[in-house]
Amino acid sequence: MQIGPRIPRIRAAGSDGWEIVYRARALMAAGEPVMNLTIGEPDRTTDPRVLTAMHEAAMGGLTGYTFGPGLPELRRAIAERVTARTGTPTAPENVIVTPGGQAALFAAHMVLLSEGDTGLYVTPHYPTYPSTILATGATPVAVAASAESGFQPTAAAVLAAQARTGARSLLINTPNNPTGVVYTPATVEAIAGACRAADLWLISDEVYDTQVWEGRHLSPRSLPGMAERTVVIGSMSKSHAMTGSRLGWLVAPTEVIEAATVLATNTTYGVVPYIQKGALAALDLGPGFEEEIAAPFRRRRALVQAAVAGSAIVSTAPAAGAMYVMLDIRATGLSGEAFARRLIEEKRIAVMPGESFGAAAAGHLRIALTQPDEVLSAAITELVAFAEALVPAQ
Ligand code: PLP
């Protein structure tokens, strides 16, 4: 018996850039010390107050099905948070709770795209983007944001790709994984303008919106004429150190939420109710708690910048947010892949090659700021020395 063609098609589009991650794991399993800078997950566990709220909710009997778009009190809390943070009036009916941001990305594309459609996404990109679009039966098409433009996407590139493909949607991500770049207000306004001009749905992945070190996060949904064509992806994975809880959401026009609720009825059956109560407790901890979770990444971003500062060979992309810094190693003459391969074999430092996130990040490395400060500093200092030794003195 043969399985259907959908999953092989998705797998073929999937990133093959995990080689370094697997190598690091194999070395560590064999007892070798590896400085692992590949992991995009907060290096702290979920706060005990959140876990206690989950426990109490479960012990209190909240263990049954939760059909539909989420507990009313959590939808209300998310709507109030979005209203407060963006100034855009948001009702509970504009929110569906999903099992994580990835499920929200899938739901958004399932609702907006069908077989034969095209979905655009900005690259460098989070590796599931093209495969998530493919999973709907649509065709993913990349819109490159170049290193030369500081990884800021342009309206011209979006409009050209839309004109070429007849695309129905555009997926963006700011603050950005993998580049650590935050789109400037001018970029967000230009992208929003392109979406209005070309009648595109905008899917805005804002899962890192609490991690902004420079500038500010502007949600495109708050711009004129955008609330009716924007679907925002949110998640508590990174903002509240809750990756394993699988708690995310979509904020969108009500017809999108209603359609996503039909999808949920046929896939997830809703989100675990005591996890939803934990999420509510986490949101109740307020912005101070979000800042506490973000603080180590802010500090470590500065440590990486300091370790790279004196180098003529290694530089950083404008690292304004998210828990990553992108290093430009093009001056070594090696690709990101070749550099990362040599780095793990010769120095036992594991980093993600930029190419894992699309050709637009070629010659770069993604550093996850998820190791203790001293480990990270030592690793970057060693990485810079390694890069400099690759280039003959002039
Ligand atoms: N979007 C981006 C840009 C991410 O980096 C991630 C996770 O790393 C996700 C979405 C999905 O996260 P989750 O499903 O844990 O919310």
mmCIF file of C-alpha atoms and ligand atoms in Angstrom:
data_model
loop_
_atom_site.group_PDB
_atom_site.id
_atom_site.type_symbol
_atom_site.label_atom_id
_atom_site.label_comp_id
_atom_site.label_asym_id
_atom_site.label_seq_id
_atom_site.Cartn_x
_atom_site.Cartn_y
_atom_site.Cartn_z
ATOM 1 C CA MET A 1 0.000 0.000 0.000
ATOM 2 C CA GLN A 2 1.180 3.527 -0.789
ATOM 3 C CA ILE A 3 0.558 6.647 1.250
ATOM 4 C CA GLY A 4 -0.877 9.649 -0.601
ATOM 5 C CA PRO A 5 1.348 12.240 -2.286
ATOM 6 C CA ARG A 6 0.632 15.159 0.078
ATOM 7 C CA ILE A 7 3.108 14.367 2.851
ATOM 8 C CA PRO A 8 6.000 13.341 0.556
ATOM 9 C CA ARG A 9 5.464 16.693 -1.202
ATOM 10 C CA ILE A 10 5.634 18.530 2.125
ATOM 11 C CA ARG A 11 8.660 16.551 3.235
ATOM 12 C CA ALA A 12 10.483 17.311 -0.001
ATOM 13 C CA ALA A 13 9.931 21.031 0.588
ATOM 14 C CA GLY A 14 11.076 20.773 4.210
ATOM 15 C CA SER A 15 14.376 22.167 5.315
ATOM 16 C CA ASP A 16 17.357 19.879 4.910
ATOM 17 C CA GLY A 17 19.359 22.228 7.132
ATOM 18 C CA TRP A 18 19.014 20.181 10.285
ATOM 19 C CA GLU A 19 22.239 18.270 9.635
ATOM 20 C CA ILE A 20 24.132 20.338 12.246
ATOM 21 C CA VAL A 21 21.375 19.872 14.833
ATOM 22 C CA TYR A 22 21.477 16.099 14.358
ATOM 23 C CA ARG A 23 25.278 16.061 14.445
ATOM 24 C CA ALA A 24 25.282 18.100 17.683
ATOM 25 C CA ARG A 25 22.770 15.712 19.237
ATOM 26 C CA ALA A 26 24.792 12.665 18.189
ATOM 27 C CA LEU A 27 28.011 14.123 19.621
ATOM 28 C CA MET A 28 26.302 15.047 22.888
ATOM 29 C CA ALA A 29 24.728 11.583 23.133
ATOM 30 C CA ALA A 30 28.245 10.162 22.762
ATOM 31 C CA GLY A 31 29.332 12.264 25.757
ATOM 32 C CA GLU A 32 31.184 14.990 23.818
ATOM 33 C CA PRO A 33 30.835 18.574 25.061
ATOM 34 C CA VAL A 34 29.165 20.717 22.388
ATOM 35 C CA MET A 35 28.320 24.430 22.633
ATOM 36 C CA ASN A 36 24.880 24.190 21.118
ATOM 37 C CA LEU A 37 23.675 27.520 19.745
ATOM 38 C CA THR A 38 21.014 26.029 17.473
ATOM 39 C CA ILE A 39 18.039 25.803 19.832
ATOM 40 C CA GLY A 40 15.236 28.379 19.443
ATOM 41 C CA GLU A 41 13.668 27.710 22.820
ATOM 42 C CA PRO A 42 13.918 29.706 26.074
ATOM 43 C CA ASP A 43 16.441 28.102 28.432
ATOM 44 C CA ARG A 44 14.060 28.261 31.381
ATOM 45 C CA THR A 45 11.072 26.150 32.250
ATOM 46 C CA THR A 46 7.485 27.343 32.581
ATOM 47 C CA ASP A 47 6.922 29.525 35.651
ATOM 48 C CA PRO A 48 5.633 27.615 38.739
ATOM 49 C CA ARG A 49 2.715 30.072 39.092
ATOM 50 C CA VAL A 50 1.534 29.089 35.610
ATOM 51 C CA LEU A 51 1.987 25.382 36.342
ATOM 52 C CA THR A 52 0.066 25.767 39.618
ATOM 53 C CA ALA A 53 -2.831 27.409 37.769
ATOM 54 C CA MET A 54 -2.869 24.484 35.312
ATOM 55 C CA HIS A 55 -2.771 21.970 38.158
ATOM 56 C CA GLU A 56 -5.546 23.669 40.100
ATOM 57 C CA ALA A 57 -7.729 23.903 36.984
ATOM 58 C CA ALA A 58 -7.222 20.223 36.220
ATOM 59 C CA MET A 59 -7.840 19.159 39.823
ATOM 60 C CA GLY A 60 -10.902 21.402 39.851
ATOM 61 C CA GLY A 61 -12.413 19.286 37.107
ATOM 62 C CA LEU A 62 -11.471 21.137 33.935
ATOM 63 C CA THR A 63 -10.420 17.988 32.111
ATOM 64 C CA GLY A 64 -13.133 17.569 29.480
ATOM 65 C CA TYR A 65 -13.520 18.534 25.843
ATOM 66 C CA THR A 66 -13.342 22.217 24.957
ATOM 67 C CA PHE A 67 -14.973 22.349 21.559
ATOM 68 C CA GLY A 68 -14.737 25.537 19.617
ATOM 69 C CA PRO A 69 -12.502 28.581 19.566
ATOM 70 C CA GLY A 70 -11.319 28.594 23.187
ATOM 71 C CA LEU A 71 -12.454 29.425 26.724
ATOM 72 C CA PRO A 72 -14.377 32.720 26.682
ATOM 73 C CA GLU A 73 -12.216 34.215 29.463
ATOM 74 C CA LEU A 74 -8.984 33.424 27.563
ATOM 75 C CA ARG A 75 -10.339 34.795 24.270
ATOM 76 C CA ARG A 76 -11.318 37.953 26.166
ATOM 77 C CA ALA A 77 -7.870 38.259 27.791
ATOM 78 C CA ILE A 78 -6.105 37.836 24.418
ATOM 79 C CA ALA A 79 -8.450 40.373 22.783
ATOM 80 C CA GLU A 80 -7.791 42.881 25.581
ATOM 81 C CA ARG A 81 -4.037 42.314 25.310
ATOM 82 C CA VAL A 82 -4.077 42.876 21.545
ATOM 83 C CA THR A 83 -6.234 45.990 21.938
ATOM 84 C CA ALA A 84 -3.908 47.396 24.611
ATOM 85 C CA ARG A 85 -0.708 46.627 22.696
ATOM 86 C CA THR A 86 -1.805 47.733 19.229
ATOM 87 C CA GLY A 87 -4.599 50.256 19.813
ATOM 88 C CA THR A 88 -6.804 48.300 17.400
ATOM 89 C CA PRO A 89 -10.199 47.406 18.872
ATOM 90 C CA THR A 90 -10.265 43.608 19.115
ATOM 91 C CA ALA A 91 -13.220 41.532 20.333
ATOM 92 C CA PRO A 92 -13.167 37.963 21.692
ATOM 93 C CA GLU A 93 -14.927 37.006 18.416
ATOM 94 C CA ASN A 94 -11.710 38.027 16.617
ATOM 95 C CA VAL A 95 -9.708 35.378 18.500
ATOM 96 C CA ILE A 96 -9.318 31.603 18.249
ATOM 97 C CA VAL A 97 -7.023 29.739 20.635
ATOM 98 C CA THR A 98 -4.852 27.131 18.874
ATOM 99 C CA PRO A 99 -2.406 24.448 20.036
ATOM 100 C CA GLY A 100 0.622 26.695 19.401
ATOM 101 C CA GLY A 101 1.682 29.231 16.810
ATOM 102 C CA GLN A 102 2.480 26.518 14.260
ATOM 103 C CA ALA A 103 -1.125 25.273 14.375
ATOM 104 C CA ALA A 104 -2.224 28.900 13.957
ATOM 105 C CA LEU A 105 0.009 29.264 10.863
ATOM 106 C CA PHE A 106 -1.515 26.094 9.429
ATOM 107 C CA ALA A 107 -5.077 27.189 10.230
ATOM 108 C CA ALA A 108 -4.556 30.627 8.663
ATOM 109 C CA HIS A 109 -3.306 29.160 5.399
ATOM 110 C CA MET A 110 -5.960 26.414 5.358
ATOM 111 C CA VAL A 111 -8.655 29.056 5.710
ATOM 112 C CA LEU A 112 -7.255 31.466 3.120
ATOM 113 C CA LEU A 113 -5.752 29.198 0.423
ATOM 114 C CA SER A 114 -6.834 26.227 -1.690
ATOM 115 C CA GLU A 115 -5.396 23.925 -4.373
ATOM 116 C CA GLY A 116 -4.037 25.984 -7.227
ATOM 117 C CA ASP A 117 -3.555 29.185 -5.174
ATOM 118 C CA THR A 118 -0.218 30.794 -4.441
ATOM 119 C CA GLY A 119 0.884 31.905 -0.979
ATOM 120 C CA LEU A 120 3.843 34.289 -0.706
ATOM 121 C CA TYR A 121 6.259 34.273 2.217
ATOM 122 C CA VAL A 122 9.204 36.495 3.016
ATOM 123 C CA THR A 123 12.585 34.773 3.151
ATOM 124 C CA PRO A 124 14.899 34.278 5.115
ATOM 125 C CA HIS A 125 12.102 32.376 6.825
ATOM 126 C CA TYR A 126 11.097 30.095 9.657
ATOM 127 C CA PRO A 127 11.617 26.665 8.079
ATOM 128 C CA THR A 128 7.991 25.466 8.205
ATOM 129 C CA TYR A 129 6.650 28.375 6.134
ATOM 130 C CA PRO A 130 6.851 26.837 2.631
ATOM 131 C CA SER A 131 5.742 23.408 3.807
ATOM 132 C CA THR A 132 2.790 24.852 5.729
ATOM 133 C CA ILE A 133 1.603 26.600 2.555
ATOM 134 C CA LEU A 134 2.166 23.377 0.586
ATOM 135 C CA ALA A 135 0.108 21.423 3.124
ATOM 136 C CA THR A 136 -2.973 23.381 2.040
ATOM 137 C CA GLY A 137 -2.463 22.316 -1.587
ATOM 138 C CA ALA A 138 -1.289 25.813 -2.553
ATOM 139 C CA THR A 139 2.090 26.734 -4.018
ATOM 140 C CA PRO A 140 4.592 28.623 -1.823
ATOM 141 C CA VAL A 141 6.573 31.415 -3.475
ATOM 142 C CA ALA A 142 9.405 33.216 -1.667
ATOM 143 C CA VAL A 143 9.863 36.990 -1.615
ATOM 144 C CA ALA A 144 13.486 37.700 -0.728
ATOM 145 C CA ALA A 145 14.568 40.293 1.824
ATOM 146 C CA SER A 146 18.265 40.741 1.088
ATOM 147 C CA ALA A 147 21.171 41.124 3.486
ATOM 148 C CA GLU A 148 21.978 44.352 1.633
ATOM 149 C CA SER A 149 18.588 45.814 2.630
ATOM 150 C CA GLY A 150 19.138 44.748 6.249
ATOM 151 C CA PHE A 151 16.673 41.889 5.660
ATOM 152 C CA GLN A 152 13.790 44.369 5.360
ATOM 153 C CA PRO A 153 11.287 43.205 2.725
ATOM 154 C CA THR A 154 10.176 45.714 0.097
ATOM 155 C CA ALA A 155 6.764 46.508 -1.342
ATOM 156 C CA ALA A 156 8.254 46.342 -4.840
ATOM 157 C CA ALA A 157 9.337 42.717 -4.351
ATOM 158 C CA VAL A 158 5.915 41.778 -2.940
ATOM 159 C CA LEU A 159 4.075 43.469 -5.799
ATOM 160 C CA ALA A 160 6.314 41.875 -8.427
ATOM 161 C CA ALA A 161 5.790 38.391 -6.932
ATOM 162 C CA GLN A 162 2.041 38.926 -6.721
ATOM 163 C CA ALA A 163 1.836 40.160 -10.314
ATOM 164 C CA ARG A 164 3.855 37.146 -11.489
ATOM 165 C CA THR A 165 1.882 34.510 -9.561
ATOM 166 C CA GLY A 166 -1.565 35.945 -8.803
ATOM 167 C CA ALA A 167 -0.919 35.135 -5.114
ATOM 168 C CA ARG A 168 -3.750 35.479 -2.569
ATOM 169 C CA SER A 169 -1.697 35.863 0.614
ATOM 170 C CA LEU A 170 1.611 37.067 2.040
ATOM 171 C CA LEU A 171 3.262 35.712 5.195
ATOM 172 C CA ILE A 172 5.615 38.013 7.106
ATOM 173 C CA ASN A 173 7.436 37.695 10.439
ATOM 174 C CA THR A 174 8.588 40.537 12.655
ATOM 175 C CA PRO A 175 10.517 40.435 14.979
ATOM 176 C CA ASN A 176 12.136 37.912 12.699
ATOM 177 C CA ASN A 177 13.381 34.389 13.070
ATOM 178 C CA PRO A 178 16.102 33.776 11.832
ATOM 179 C CA THR A 179 17.541 37.270 11.272
ATOM 180 C CA GLY A 180 16.702 39.015 14.571
ATOM 181 C CA VAL A 181 15.600 41.974 12.448
ATOM 182 C CA VAL A 182 12.567 44.071 13.412
ATOM 183 C CA TYR A 183 10.753 45.577 10.424
ATOM 184 C CA THR A 184 10.838 49.364 10.586
ATOM 185 C CA PRO A 185 7.486 51.198 10.674
ATOM 186 C CA ALA A 186 8.269 52.320 7.090
ATOM 187 C CA THR A 187 8.672 48.683 6.009
ATOM 188 C CA VAL A 188 5.427 47.619 7.700
ATOM 189 C CA GLU A 189 3.567 50.545 6.124
ATOM 190 C CA ALA A 190 4.983 49.746 2.688
ATOM 191 C CA ILE A 191 4.094 46.046 2.984
ATOM 192 C CA ALA A 192 0.582 46.929 4.153
ATOM 193 C CA GLY A 193 0.246 49.297 1.191
ATOM 194 C CA ALA A 194 1.313 46.515 -1.188
ATOM 195 C CA CYS A 195 -1.291 44.167 0.338
ATOM 196 C CA ARG A 196 -4.033 46.749 -0.109
ATOM 197 C CA ALA A 197 -2.922 47.549 -3.667
ATOM 198 C CA ALA A 198 -2.718 43.895 -4.738
ATOM 199 C CA ASP A 199 -5.692 42.716 -2.638
ATOM 200 C CA LEU A 200 -3.567 40.289 -0.615
ATOM 201 C CA TRP A 201 -4.377 38.696 2.712
ATOM 202 C CA LEU A 202 -1.536 39.475 5.135
ATOM 203 C CA ILE A 203 -0.571 36.766 7.616
ATOM 204 C CA SER A 204 1.571 38.445 10.244
ATOM 205 C CA ASP A 205 3.593 36.118 12.483
ATOM 206 C CA GLU A 206 4.188 38.135 15.653
ATOM 207 C CA VAL A 207 5.221 35.356 18.044
ATOM 208 C CA TYR A 208 8.291 37.387 19.103
ATOM 209 C CA ASP A 209 6.404 40.643 19.711
ATOM 210 C CA THR A 210 7.595 40.900 23.329
ATOM 211 C CA GLN A 211 11.253 40.669 22.287
ATOM 212 C CA VAL A 212 12.190 44.036 20.815
ATOM 213 C CA TRP A 213 15.571 45.510 21.746
ATOM 214 C CA GLU A 214 15.673 48.471 19.364
ATOM 215 C CA GLY A 215 12.939 50.403 17.567
ATOM 216 C CA ARG A 216 9.370 49.251 18.109
ATOM 217 C CA HIS A 217 7.090 46.489 16.946
ATOM 218 C CA LEU A 218 4.337 47.797 14.668
ATOM 219 C CA SER A 219 1.546 45.309 14.019
ATOM 220 C CA PRO A 220 0.326 45.811 10.422
ATOM 221 C CA ARG A 221 -3.220 45.018 11.576
ATOM 222 C CA SER A 222 -3.266 48.442 13.266
ATOM 223 C CA LEU A 223 -2.756 50.327 9.989
ATOM 224 C CA PRO A 224 -5.682 51.846 8.033
ATOM 225 C CA GLY A 225 -7.655 49.320 5.987
ATOM 226 C CA MET A 226 -5.663 46.382 7.330
ATOM 227 C CA ALA A 227 -7.793 44.836 10.122
ATOM 228 C CA GLU A 228 -10.119 43.314 7.517
ATOM 229 C CA ARG A 229 -7.276 41.653 5.567
ATOM 230 C CA THR A 230 -4.778 40.756 8.314
ATOM 231 C CA VAL A 231 -4.454 37.530 10.281
ATOM 232 C CA VAL A 232 -2.068 37.772 13.245
ATOM 233 C CA ILE A 233 -0.272 34.705 14.611
ATOM 234 C CA GLY A 234 0.403 34.807 18.366
ATOM 235 C CA SER A 235 1.974 32.317 20.755
ATOM 236 C CA MET A 236 2.981 31.997 24.396
ATOM 237 C CA SER A 237 5.915 29.716 23.540
ATOM 238 C CA LYS A 238 8.599 32.388 23.489
ATOM 239 C CA SER A 239 6.934 35.296 25.312
ATOM 240 C CA HIS A 240 6.041 33.229 28.399
ATOM 241 C CA ALA A 241 8.490 30.273 28.177
ATOM 242 C CA MET A 242 5.640 27.844 27.445
ATOM 243 C CA THR A 243 6.855 25.985 24.346
ATOM 244 C CA GLY A 244 5.625 22.584 25.536
ATOM 245 C CA SER A 245 2.173 23.818 26.529
ATOM 246 C CA ARG A 246 1.243 24.394 22.867
ATOM 247 C CA LEU A 247 -0.753 27.568 23.267
ATOM 248 C CA GLY A 248 -1.128 30.078 20.443
ATOM 249 C CA TRP A 249 -3.834 32.028 18.691
ATOM 250 C CA LEU A 250 -5.110 33.732 15.576
ATOM 251 C CA VAL A 251 -6.465 37.275 15.620
ATOM 252 C CA ALA A 252 -8.509 37.939 12.488
ATOM 253 C CA PRO A 253 -11.823 39.076 11.033
ATOM 254 C CA THR A 254 -14.732 37.025 12.441
ATOM 255 C CA GLU A 255 -15.299 35.082 9.200
ATOM 256 C CA VAL A 256 -11.693 33.798 9.394
ATOM 257 C CA ILE A 257 -12.172 32.826 13.065
ATOM 258 C CA GLU A 258 -15.428 31.019 12.254
ATOM 259 C CA ALA A 259 -13.726 29.098 9.429
ATOM 260 C CA ALA A 260 -10.735 28.254 11.635
ATOM 261 C CA THR A 261 -13.196 26.958 14.249
ATOM 262 C CA VAL A 262 -14.660 24.558 11.663
ATOM 263 C CA LEU A 263 -11.107 23.408 10.912
ATOM 264 C CA ALA A 264 -10.434 22.904 14.646
ATOM 265 C CA THR A 265 -13.560 20.769 14.952
ATOM 266 C CA ASN A 266 -12.097 18.533 12.267
ATOM 267 C CA THR A 267 -8.519 18.460 13.526
ATOM 268 C CA THR A 268 -7.604 19.376 17.109
ATOM 269 C CA TYR A 269 -11.030 19.443 18.771
ATOM 270 C CA GLY A 270 -9.902 22.503 20.720
ATOM 271 C CA VAL A 271 -7.106 23.160 23.178
ATOM 272 C CA VAL A 272 -6.636 21.395 26.551
ATOM 273 C CA PRO A 273 -8.763 23.393 29.024
ATOM 274 C CA TYR A 274 -6.353 23.427 31.962
ATOM 275 C CA ILE A 275 -3.574 24.598 29.637
ATOM 276 C CA GLN A 276 -5.863 27.450 28.606
ATOM 277 C CA LYS A 277 -6.309 28.316 32.305
ATOM 278 C CA GLY A 278 -2.522 28.297 32.695
ATOM 279 C CA ALA A 279 -2.248 30.660 29.737
ATOM 280 C CA LEU A 280 -4.769 32.966 31.370
ATOM 281 C CA ALA A 281 -2.715 32.966 34.578
ATOM 282 C CA ALA A 282 0.440 33.684 32.541
ATOM 283 C CA LEU A 283 -1.197 36.638 30.758
ATOM 284 C CA ASP A 284 -2.375 37.906 34.165
ATOM 285 C CA LEU A 285 1.283 38.159 35.230
ATOM 286 C CA GLY A 286 1.401 41.162 32.895
ATOM 287 C CA PRO A 287 4.102 42.938 30.857
ATOM 288 C CA GLY A 288 6.597 42.827 33.763
ATOM 289 C CA PHE A 289 6.701 39.053 33.488
ATOM 290 C CA GLU A 290 7.126 39.204 29.703
ATOM 291 C CA GLU A 291 10.060 41.577 30.195
ATOM 292 C CA GLU A 292 11.581 39.174 32.741
ATOM 293 C CA ILE A 293 11.410 36.335 30.189
ATOM 294 C CA ALA A 294 12.887 38.545 27.456
ATOM 295 C CA ALA A 295 15.696 40.052 29.609
ATOM 296 C CA PRO A 296 18.311 37.276 29.107
ATOM 297 C CA PHE A 297 17.972 37.527 25.321
ATOM 298 C CA ARG A 298 18.368 41.302 25.448
ATOM 299 C CA ARG A 299 21.526 40.866 27.546
ATOM 300 C CA ARG A 300 22.958 38.093 25.370
ATOM 301 C CA ARG A 301 22.343 40.015 22.154
ATOM 302 C CA ALA A 302 24.667 42.677 23.590
ATOM 303 C CA LEU A 303 27.235 40.016 24.523
ATOM 304 C CA VAL A 304 27.287 38.677 20.935
ATOM 305 C CA GLN A 305 27.596 42.184 19.524
ATOM 306 C CA ALA A 306 30.523 42.878 21.881
ATOM 307 C CA ALA A 307 32.282 39.625 20.939
ATOM 308 C CA VAL A 308 31.984 40.459 17.217
ATOM 309 C CA ALA A 309 32.636 44.201 17.465
ATOM 310 C CA GLY A 310 36.366 44.239 16.738
ATOM 311 C CA SER A 311 36.247 41.787 13.822
ATOM 312 C CA ALA A 312 36.770 42.745 10.189
ATOM 313 C CA ILE A 313 35.589 39.284 9.102
ATOM 314 C CA VAL A 314 32.420 38.638 11.117
ATOM 315 C CA SER A 315 29.589 41.136 11.545
ATOM 316 C CA THR A 316 26.002 41.008 12.766
ATOM 317 C CA ALA A 317 22.828 41.751 10.852
ATOM 318 C CA PRO A 318 20.859 44.545 12.583
ATOM 319 C CA ALA A 319 19.861 42.506 15.658
ATOM 320 C CA ALA A 320 16.905 44.454 16.994
ATOM 321 C CA GLY A 321 14.660 41.689 18.344
ATOM 322 C CA ALA A 322 13.754 38.019 18.785
ATOM 323 C CA MET A 323 16.082 35.546 20.452
ATOM 324 C CA TYR A 324 18.553 35.294 17.565
ATOM 325 C CA VAL A 325 21.501 37.097 16.051
ATOM 326 C CA MET A 326 22.506 36.544 12.431
ATOM 327 C CA LEU A 327 26.249 36.601 11.799
ATOM 328 C CA ASP A 328 27.554 37.532 8.355
ATOM 329 C CA ILE A 329 30.590 35.342 7.595
ATOM 330 C CA ARG A 330 30.735 35.959 3.837
ATOM 331 C CA ALA A 331 34.188 37.516 4.199
ATOM 332 C CA THR A 332 35.579 34.047 5.025
ATOM 333 C CA GLY A 333 34.667 32.879 1.514
ATOM 334 C CA LEU A 334 32.767 29.903 2.969
ATOM 335 C CA SER A 335 29.063 29.234 2.712
ATOM 336 C CA GLY A 336 27.120 29.172 5.972
ATOM 337 C CA GLU A 337 26.768 25.413 5.568
ATOM 338 C CA ALA A 338 30.493 24.796 5.019
ATOM 339 C CA PHE A 339 31.406 27.104 7.908
ATOM 340 C CA ALA A 340 28.902 25.477 10.293
ATOM 341 C CA ARG A 341 30.099 21.992 9.319
ATOM 342 C CA ARG A 342 33.729 22.888 10.003
ATOM 343 C CA LEU A 343 32.831 24.719 13.215
ATOM 344 C CA ILE A 344 31.156 21.698 14.757
ATOM 345 C CA GLU A 345 33.841 19.266 13.621
ATOM 346 C CA GLU A 346 36.829 21.408 14.588
ATOM 347 C CA LYS A 347 35.524 23.470 17.525
ATOM 348 C CA ARG A 348 32.431 21.581 18.725
ATOM 349 C CA ILE A 349 30.270 24.694 18.356
ATOM 350 C CA ALA A 350 26.865 24.099 16.748
ATOM 351 C CA VAL A 351 25.167 26.956 14.859
ATOM 352 C CA MET A 352 22.467 26.987 12.187
ATOM 353 C CA PRO A 353 23.696 27.725 8.637
ATOM 354 C CA GLY A 354 21.828 30.685 7.142
ATOM 355 C CA GLU A 355 20.990 28.540 4.107
ATOM 356 C CA SER A 356 18.642 26.481 6.339
ATOM 357 C CA PHE A 357 16.376 29.526 6.272
ATOM 358 C CA GLY A 358 16.567 30.196 2.548
ATOM 359 C CA ALA A 359 19.135 31.310 -0.023
ATOM 360 C CA ALA A 360 18.657 34.962 1.043
ATOM 361 C CA ALA A 361 20.570 34.098 4.240
ATOM 362 C CA ALA A 362 23.466 32.378 2.425
ATOM 363 C CA GLY A 363 26.855 33.089 3.967
ATOM 364 C CA HIS A 364 25.295 33.729 7.364
ATOM 365 C CA LEU A 365 24.891 31.825 10.632
ATOM 366 C CA ARG A 366 21.963 31.977 13.030
ATOM 367 C CA ILE A 367 22.938 32.149 16.679
ATOM 368 C CA ALA A 368 20.193 31.285 19.184
ATOM 369 C CA LEU A 369 20.589 33.291 22.393
ATOM 370 C CA THR A 370 19.494 30.352 24.500
ATOM 371 C CA GLN A 371 22.672 29.354 26.325
ATOM 372 C CA PRO A 372 23.956 30.857 29.591
ATOM 373 C CA ASP A 373 25.825 34.141 29.131
ATOM 374 C CA GLU A 374 29.341 32.760 29.747
ATOM 375 C CA VAL A 375 28.851 29.795 27.405
ATOM 376 C CA LEU A 376 27.502 32.049 24.663
ATOM 377 C CA SER A 377 30.260 34.658 25.034
ATOM 378 C CA ALA A 378 33.005 32.034 24.981
ATOM 379 C CA ALA A 379 31.483 30.327 21.938
ATOM 380 C CA ILE A 380 31.174 33.538 19.915
ATOM 381 C CA THR A 381 34.711 34.627 20.814
ATOM 382 C CA GLU A 382 35.974 31.255 19.601
ATOM 383 C CA LEU A 383 33.810 31.406 16.478
ATOM 384 C CA VAL A 384 35.208 34.835 15.572
ATOM 385 C CA ALA A 385 38.800 33.620 16.079
ATOM 386 C CA PHE A 386 38.012 30.582 13.906
ATOM 387 C CA ALA A 387 36.582 32.801 11.145
ATOM 388 C CA GLU A 388 39.571 35.136 11.249
ATOM 389 C CA ALA A 389 42.019 32.241 11.034
ATOM 390 C CA LEU A 390 40.308 31.178 7.787
ATOM 391 C CA VAL A 391 41.279 34.419 6.084
ATOM 392 C CA PRO A 392 44.971 34.889 5.240
ATOM 393 C CA ALA A 393 46.423 38.097 6.732
ATOM 394 C CA GLN A 394 46.617 40.881 4.107
HETATM 395 N N1 PLP B 1 6.710 31.286 14.086
HETATM 396 C C1 PLP B 1 8.022 31.512 14.275
HETATM 397 C C2 PLP B 1 8.659 32.634 13.553
HETATM 398 C C3 PLP B 1 8.774 30.684 15.118
HETATM 399 O O1 PLP B 1 10.088 30.915 15.289
HETATM 400 C C4 PLP B 1 8.136 29.605 15.769
HETATM 401 C C5 PLP B 1 8.911 28.690 16.639
HETATM 402 O O2 PLP B 1 10.104 28.698 16.717
HETATM 403 C C6 PLP B 1 6.757 29.423 15.544
HETATM 404 C C7 PLP B 1 6.081 30.282 14.707
HETATM 405 C C8 PLP B 1 5.988 28.304 16.159
HETATM 406 O O3 PLP B 1 6.053 28.317 17.553
HETATM 407 P P1 PLP B 1 4.951 27.619 18.452
HETATM 408 O O4 PLP B 1 4.215 26.630 17.614
HETATM 409 O O5 PLP B 1 5.721 26.983 19.565
HETATM 410 O O6 PLP B 1 4.078 28.735 18.920
#
